[in-house]
Amino acid sequence: MTKLLSAICVAPLTVSALSVFASVAFAEPKKVAPPVTISNVWAKTTVPGGAVSAAYMQINSAKPVRLIKVDTAIADIVEIHDMKMNDGVMEMKALDAVDVPANKLVELKPGGMHVMLIKVRRPINKGDKIPLTLTFEGADKKSFTMNVEANGQERNGAHH
Ligand SMILES: [Cu+2]
């Protein structure tokens, strides 16, 4: 499992750096009134010396949207991951996007989908406010961003 995690989490570094350039140059997200409500946004506190964390939230939308990107100044690499039990082993994979159907709560929570924060630049402590920028794409393929703050919270669990 450790090998699998590091392969997933570290390998996309070059790709991520390239896609940042691409999005700045070609695909400036438009500011439109979002049909989306984000609630219970929190990020797991880092362990001493640790450089990974995960952020969680609940997403509700009046219209179908897709969460396609998350940015934060606190981590070098941000990915959307999903976790599933497979033969008693917790496996994690990167997702291109999270589909949010109309009026159906989608929950990013421990043991399931999460925003993976890799190469965290400073410790995340209880009560810290972690700014996240969420980029969504609507059914019309237009994208829009939302800024939210994740609350630093302790959480015991197997994830990372
Ligand atoms: Cu993860």
GROMACS .gro file of C-alpha atoms and ligand atoms in nm:
model
  161
    1MET     CA    1   0.000   0.000   0.000
    2THR     CA    2   0.282   0.241   0.079
    3LYS     CA    3   0.426   0.190  -0.266
    4LEU     CA    4   0.090   0.243  -0.428
    5LEU     CA    5   0.031   0.566  -0.236
    6SER     CA    6   0.367   0.716  -0.317
    7ALA     CA    7   0.330   0.624  -0.682
    8ILE     CA    8  -0.005   0.797  -0.700
    9CYS     CA    9   0.085   1.097  -0.491
   10VAL     CA   10   0.433   1.186  -0.616
   11ALA     CA   11   0.432   1.088  -0.981
   12PRO     CA   12   0.190   1.359  -1.107
   13LEU     CA   13   0.426   1.643  -1.001
   14THR     CA   14   0.541   1.721  -1.353
   15VAL     CA   15   0.193   1.696  -1.496
   16SER     CA   16   0.054   1.927  -1.228
   17ALA     CA   17   0.319   2.189  -1.295
   18LEU     CA   18   0.241   2.181  -1.665
   19SER     CA   19  -0.133   2.204  -1.616
   20VAL     CA   20  -0.089   2.515  -1.400
   21PHE     CA   21   0.081   2.690  -1.691
   22ALA     CA   22  -0.184   2.568  -1.931
   23SER     CA   23  -0.474   2.690  -1.720
   24VAL     CA   24  -0.322   3.035  -1.672
   25ALA     CA   25  -0.249   3.077  -2.040
   26PHE     CA   26  -0.560   2.932  -2.201
   27ALA     CA   27  -0.849   2.870  -1.967
   28GLU     CA   28  -0.913   3.157  -1.729
   29PRO     CA   29  -1.224   3.045  -1.535
   30LYS     CA   30  -1.518   3.279  -1.572
   31LYS     CA   31  -1.689   3.430  -1.270
   32VAL     CA   32  -2.056   3.337  -1.285
   33ALA     CA   33  -2.314   3.301  -1.011
   34PRO     CA   34  -2.253   2.952  -0.877
   35PRO     CA   35  -2.550   2.724  -0.817
   36VAL     CA   36  -2.334   2.548  -0.559
   37THR     CA   37  -2.334   2.543  -0.178
   38ILE     CA   38  -2.027   2.418   0.008
   39SER     CA   39  -2.053   2.327   0.376
   40ASN     CA   40  -1.857   2.160   0.656
   41VAL     CA   41  -1.521   2.230   0.496
   42TRP     CA   42  -1.234   2.103   0.706
   43ALA     CA   43  -0.876   1.989   0.672
   44LYS     CA   44  -0.700   1.730   0.879
   45THR     CA   45  -0.426   1.858   1.108
   46THR     CA   46  -0.077   1.748   1.005
   47VAL     CA   47   0.125   1.517   1.223
   48PRO     CA   48   0.461   1.657   1.346
   49GLY     CA   49   0.699   1.659   1.050
   50GLY     CA   50   0.422   1.545   0.818
   51ALA     CA   51   0.366   1.705   0.480
   52VAL     CA   52   0.037   1.551   0.373
   53SER     CA   53  -0.317   1.629   0.471
   54ALA     CA   54  -0.663   1.595   0.327
   55ALA     CA   55  -0.957   1.830   0.304
   56TYR     CA   56  -1.323   1.732   0.317
   57MET     CA   57  -1.652   1.905   0.245
   58GLN     CA   58  -2.015   1.865   0.151
   59ILE     CA   59  -2.125   1.988  -0.190
   60ASN     CA   60  -2.479   2.062  -0.289
   61SER     CA   61  -2.587   2.209  -0.619
   62ALA     CA   62  -2.914   2.317  -0.774
   63LYS     CA   63  -2.774   2.220  -1.112
   64PRO     CA   64  -2.545   1.936  -1.212
   65VAL     CA   65  -2.181   2.041  -1.188
   66ARG     CA   66  -1.841   1.879  -1.172
   67LEU     CA   67  -1.566   1.971  -0.931
   68ILE     CA   68  -1.267   1.969  -1.164
   69LYS     CA   69  -0.989   2.135  -0.965
   70VAL     CA   70  -0.888   2.247  -0.619
   71ASP     CA   71  -0.611   2.495  -0.547
   72THR     CA   72  -0.458   2.609  -0.223
   73ALA     CA   73  -0.157   2.817  -0.128
   74ILE     CA   74  -0.078   2.580   0.159
   75ALA     CA   75   0.027   2.280  -0.050
   76ASP     CA   76   0.242   2.235  -0.360
   77ILE     CA   77   0.024   1.959  -0.502
   78VAL     CA   78  -0.351   1.920  -0.472
   79GLU     CA   79  -0.537   1.620  -0.609
   80ILE     CA   80  -0.885   1.478  -0.583
   81HIS     CA   81  -0.876   1.121  -0.458
   82ASP     CA   82  -1.117   0.843  -0.383
   83MET     CA   83  -1.068   0.555  -0.140
   84LYS     CA   84  -1.229   0.216  -0.151
   85MET     CA   85  -1.193  -0.109   0.039
   86ASN     CA   86  -1.066  -0.385  -0.189
   87ASP     CA   87  -1.027  -0.730  -0.031
   88GLY     CA   88  -0.979  -0.569   0.308
   89VAL     CA   89  -0.716  -0.324   0.183
   90MET     CA   90  -0.785   0.047   0.155
   91GLU     CA   91  -0.692   0.164  -0.193
   92MET     CA   92  -0.670   0.518  -0.320
   93LYS     CA   93  -0.693   0.652  -0.671
   94ALA     CA   94  -0.685   0.997  -0.829
   95LEU     CA   95  -1.005   1.129  -0.983
   96ASP     CA   96  -1.030   1.370  -1.276
   97ALA     CA   97  -1.342   1.525  -1.127
   98VAL     CA   98  -1.624   1.479  -0.878
   99ASP     CA   99  -1.969   1.470  -1.033
  100VAL     CA  100  -2.233   1.656  -0.834
  101PRO     CA  101  -2.587   1.576  -0.952
  102ALA     CA  102  -2.863   1.833  -0.905
  103ASN     CA  103  -2.995   1.852  -0.549
  104LYS     CA  104  -2.804   1.549  -0.427
  105LEU     CA  105  -2.555   1.604  -0.147
  106VAL     CA  106  -2.207   1.484  -0.234
  107GLU     CA  107  -1.983   1.426   0.062
  108LEU     CA  108  -1.606   1.425   0.067
  109LYS     CA  109  -1.525   1.247   0.393
  110PRO     CA  110  -1.263   1.028   0.560
  111GLY     CA  111  -1.256   0.685   0.399
  112GLY     CA  112  -1.407   0.818   0.078
  113MET     CA  113  -1.345   1.100  -0.163
  114HIS     CA  114  -1.109   1.370  -0.043
  115VAL     CA  115  -0.894   1.657  -0.154
  116MET     CA  116  -0.538   1.537  -0.111
  117LEU     CA  117  -0.292   1.802   0.002
  118ILE     CA  118   0.065   1.697  -0.081
  119LYS     CA  119   0.384   1.881   0.013
  120VAL     CA  120   0.205   2.094   0.268
  121ARG     CA  121   0.415   2.407   0.322
  122ARG     CA  122   0.339   2.468   0.689
  123PRO     CA  123   0.177   2.262   0.965
  124ILE     CA  124  -0.202   2.257   0.976
  125ASN     CA  125  -0.315   2.302   1.334
  126LYS     CA  126  -0.653   2.276   1.498
  127GLY     CA  127  -0.855   2.588   1.421
  128ASP     CA  128  -0.639   2.701   1.128
  129LYS     CA  129  -0.824   2.849   0.833
  130ILE     CA  130  -0.701   2.695   0.508
  131PRO     CA  131  -0.811   2.881   0.194
  132LEU     CA  132  -0.921   2.657  -0.093
  133THR     CA  133  -1.024   2.760  -0.442
  134LEU     CA  134  -1.267   2.517  -0.602
  135THR     CA  135  -1.316   2.514  -0.978
  136PHE     CA  136  -1.642   2.372  -1.107
  137GLU     CA  137  -1.768   2.308  -1.456
  138GLY     CA  138  -2.137   2.332  -1.535
  139ALA     CA  139  -2.335   2.129  -1.785
  140ASP     CA  140  -2.276   2.417  -2.030
  141LYS     CA  141  -1.900   2.349  -1.997
  142LYS     CA  142  -1.844   2.693  -1.848
  143SER     CA  143  -1.625   2.688  -1.543
  144PHE     CA  144  -1.645   2.899  -1.232
  145THR     CA  145  -1.450   2.919  -0.908
  146MET     CA  146  -1.551   2.939  -0.544
  147ASN     CA  147  -1.329   3.031  -0.251
  148VAL     CA  148  -1.388   2.850   0.077
  149GLU     CA  149  -1.199   2.812   0.405
  150ALA     CA  150  -1.126   2.473   0.552
  151ASN     CA  151  -1.117   2.456   0.930
  152GLY     CA  152  -0.821   2.263   1.075
  153GLN     CA  153  -0.953   1.966   1.272
  154GLU     CA  154  -0.801   1.664   1.435
  155ARG     CA  155  -0.925   1.332   1.318
  156ASN     CA  156  -0.798   0.988   1.408
  157GLY     CA  157  -0.812   0.743   1.124
  158ALA     CA  158  -0.625   0.523   0.887
  159HIS     CA  159  -0.597   0.768   0.601
  160HIS     CA  160  -0.233   0.871   0.559
  161CU      CU  161  -0.544   1.074  -0.092
   0.00000   0.00000   0.00000
